[in-house]
Amino acid sequence: MISQSAPIVPVLSGMNSHLRVGIKAKELGMTKVLVVYDAGVLNAGIVDPVIENLKASRIDVVTFGKVTPDPPDYQVDEGGKLANDEKVDGLIAIGGGSVLDCAKAINYLTANPSPINQWFFPAIPQGKPLPMIAIPTTAGTGSEGSFAAVITDSATGIKKAILDGNFCRYSLTVSDPLMYAGLPAKPSAYCAFDVLTHSIDSLFSAYDEPYSHMFAETAVRKVVKYLPRVIANGNDYEARQEIAFSATIAGNLLNTNMAGNTHCMGHNIGAVFHLPHGLAVALPLVSLMKLFYSKWRPERAKLVGECFGVHFSGTETVEEIGELTGNAIFKFYKDCGIETFSELELNEEDLEKAIDKMTDDIQTPTTYILMSRSDYVSVIEHMKTLR
Amino acid sequence: MWKSVRVNTRTCSVAREDIKDDYKLLGGRSLIAQFVMDEVDPRCDPLGRDNKMVFCTGIFAGTSVSTAHRLSVGAKSPLTGTIKESNAGGTGATYLANHGIRMLVLEDMPETDDWKIVRIDANSEVSLIPAGDYLGLDNYAVVDKAKAEYGDNVSVISIGKSGEMQYKNAGIAVTEFGKGHPCRLAARGGLGGLMGTKQVKAIIMEQAAQKYKPEIADPDAFKEKVLLVNKAMAEGANTSPLAQIGTNSITAASGPQGVLPVKNFNGELSKNYEALSPTTFMENLASRGGKNRVGCQAGCLVKCSNIYHGKDGKYLTASLEYETIALCGANLDINDLDRVAEIDRFCDEFGVDTIEVGATLGVIMDTGKIAWGDADAAMDLLKEMEEGTEFGRLMGEGTEAVGNYLGAKRIPTVKKQAIAGYDPRNCKSLGITYAMSTQGADHTFSSSFGAAPSIIDNSNKFFQPYIAQLLANLTAFVDSSICLIAVGALGLPGIELLPGVLAAMHGIEFTMEDLAAYSAKVILTERAYNKAAGFTVEDDKLPQFFSDEVSKATGAVFDLTEEEMQAILKFV
Ligand code: SF4
Ligand SMILES: [Fe+2]
């Protein structure tokens, strides 16, 4: 198979690297920027130092701090209008995946007519995007490294994607462990599980690109090694930085191999039961590994197992590989204090509704071997047995 | 044969002898390193009678190599206690060379008040004459008086009142080529104060009636090699901002990168570096009848100097340089070139180092004694130095003394000498340089800002020890031969032309490898001297605040370890 790697977003990392934003923005030719953020990061005191830093580099600042989780289309339209009215020449996004996604969508509207909902995938935006800098404050979605964004279509309530290698692409990601330190252990863990699933899914994707294997393996190993440290001590900056790095490179995987079946399932379980994305996508992983992934690509399943510390003698059957790897992942979940599926006591009727949508999920097109409804049911049944 | 002249300031004897064989290949910094090692007890009191000071020329003096006439002054430094070579442009070295003098040594000190002037007349006779009413004069007045007595063509090396008061921030002024303003200072390390202990107010030289011609072993080859150097320098000057604007061209890069020091090295971006920028500088020159592209010495093809006029269109100062603008401007939040020029003029008159003085004022402002940006208050404090009030005298002891007295949190010095116009967090090679320099925090030990390729992030450790080492190793030779700023215009490939010149001059083999070995020997000699004077690796450190306080301009801290820094001295 012929496959091509995706361009990697440059990352400026290190303690206090948020104080380099002004100089970098200037290097990118920005003179007046729209700073996009949400109330959470503003209250955390993260936004003001960045704005001050931009101003110190003689960059004019306009702010758009209204972003909410799963940003609705009208929010993007409002941000886009502000960017155009103020004639900004750069965008700075400070926040988690929602903020980073919103800024990407705003970028569409600086060169394409409003509203944003005419640009949902597969529409192709035209013109020249503005340079953008991401300052992620959560280490998970990888939006800073991916060329997609999820925007809620307010007419239907459905989350839709925009996808473009130019308008959705950050010119620079500033990854400063100080920016992540405020996030408590539980949400930090959920975010890291999103990284895990992006990485592991990519190894079992229809698109199979060699660079991505390297990224995926590195990201998994880093999460395994450093997440327990982050959970134990939120101010372990070295561990925060490592997790952030793994999130960003796993975000890059979303540009080629993309996420897979964990996300087909997790998107819908999460939507029905209002679970955090990271938890929802983590729930099916162990069962998928045992029942499907290990059978599709046993060697890859072994690689994943090794990342979790499993030693294979080389004589294991495919089933044994799936068991060993799945069990190792599950043990890691427990060590990290993540809820099991049974503990959540989800109502069966709603669960059926979620399963109904799994085969049509936006992630389905990139999965390796198309799974049927009954396949998903078997995974769900297996998930219930995990304790 | 080049001569060595020894003046005993106690007995007033003057001895003239041929330069030692061992010193034949030495000049400028290399000569000082060897001379101080040979003759000055490392443990001596630098302001006592055992310290000797030497004025000398570079290895290409007396030839047509462009910028071959920097005047180097050396001794054990009163400020740092280390070895010291401080050099200046101007006419001093050209005149000395024309008199056939490679080095002039001032030894011992008078037992009573007995101020003298060293006079070198047109017949190259060296004599001591009473200082008379030269005493108590500012440098400009010294020059005016010398001109009146000996003619406009006179070259003057003098100390201002700061030197008479034996201040440790006092430098030695040299008249500039052309107008003869005493604006070129061998400023650093308190050598002016040392000259004060010798009670020598000035060295006044008439132009030699018979110009000494140095022996050249292979005149044809020499001519050809010199031509290559001069051609490369002239070509470099056509594009180099150091020539086209002057040293203040540096502000254009240092300001936006957070390298320009702000408010006593607090690590922020200057709020108004535009007011100090090359653009403002050039506008001010043009609109008031000042000018740049002034050569400080005859035959300079780079001409980085300037004449700066005030708002009234009248002469204010000359040779207004980047370091002064950085330390007395941005570092004090005095974002006004006219006020900086005023401070510069005062410092030239009074004869003090603008870097040391700017850093001292920065520390004072930081403790709240006077307000940031208050140029009037700054001038008042400078005048206290002149009046010799208690605090003024303390300022004369240098930045570290003032900082300790005021209990300042940030004291930007290494080995008691103030650091120059580059924040070491954001240009780490300069941080290494300050720490490792054999002369206290001296940026010229390895003047690396702007030397690394543009892809290099100077606030990152990467590449920084390498560039610091590379330039340190070239600079020791450069400081012994030609002007460092001219080398900035000449560029690295141009430096490779220099060994050929020395080879042809002496009929020896001399390659770039020899140049490196030559430089290494200079640095190792200086280090050995400092070691004997009691310095250890513990002294090769930047102030801790650069490692503790994050630069708001870039997020960087200074994070090089002792091992990483000491490695730049590995010569083999
Ligand atoms: S380059 Fe500048 S400092 Fe050097 S000799 Fe020429 S004018 Fe003087
Ligand atoms: Fe995800």
mmCIF file of N, CA and C in Angstrom, chain B residues 4 61 136 191 216 257 267 319 350 552 561:
data_model
loop_
_atom_site.group_PDB
_atom_site.id
_atom_site.type_symbol
_atom_site.label_atom_id
_atom_site.label_comp_id
_atom_site.label_asym_id
_atom_site.label_seq_id
_atom_site.Cartn_x
_atom_site.Cartn_y
_atom_site.Cartn_z
ATOM 1 N N SER B 4 60.333 49.123 23.762
ATOM 2 C CA SER B 4 59.543 49.067 24.978
ATOM 3 C C SER B 4 60.007 50.230 25.845
ATOM 4 N N ALA B 61 50.528 46.778 13.996
ATOM 5 C CA ALA B 61 50.707 48.230 14.124
ATOM 6 C C ALA B 61 51.804 48.708 13.182
ATOM 7 N N GLY B 136 42.680 67.952 37.452
ATOM 8 C CA GLY B 136 41.327 68.404 37.754
ATOM 9 C C GLY B 136 40.491 68.701 36.519
ATOM 10 N N LEU B 191 40.901 50.744 34.853
ATOM 11 C CA LEU B 191 42.299 51.080 34.557
ATOM 12 C C LEU B 191 42.570 52.578 34.673
ATOM 13 N N ILE B 216 59.507 44.154 7.661
ATOM 14 C CA ILE B 216 58.604 43.172 7.043
ATOM 15 C C ILE B 216 59.492 42.140 6.335
ATOM 16 N N GLN B 257 13.992 40.738 20.571
ATOM 17 C CA GLN B 257 14.279 39.366 21.020
ATOM 18 C C GLN B 257 14.440 39.266 22.539
ATOM 19 N N GLY B 267 14.374 41.007 32.521
ATOM 20 C CA GLY B 267 13.967 39.937 31.613
ATOM 21 C C GLY B 267 12.767 40.252 30.742
ATOM 22 N N SER B 319 30.786 58.831 19.197
ATOM 23 C CA SER B 319 30.911 57.415 19.488
ATOM 24 C C SER B 319 29.857 56.976 20.506
ATOM 25 N N PHE B 350 34.006 62.840 32.359
ATOM 26 C CA PHE B 350 34.436 62.445 33.701
ATOM 27 C C PHE B 350 35.357 61.222 33.632
ATOM 28 N N LYS B 552 10.453 37.236 31.178
ATOM 29 C CA LYS B 552 9.088 37.347 30.664
ATOM 30 C C LYS B 552 9.075 37.537 29.158
ATOM 31 N N THR B 561 25.088 24.448 32.843
ATOM 32 C CA THR B 561 25.781 23.958 34.032
ATOM 33 C C THR B 561 27.249 24.383 33.982
#
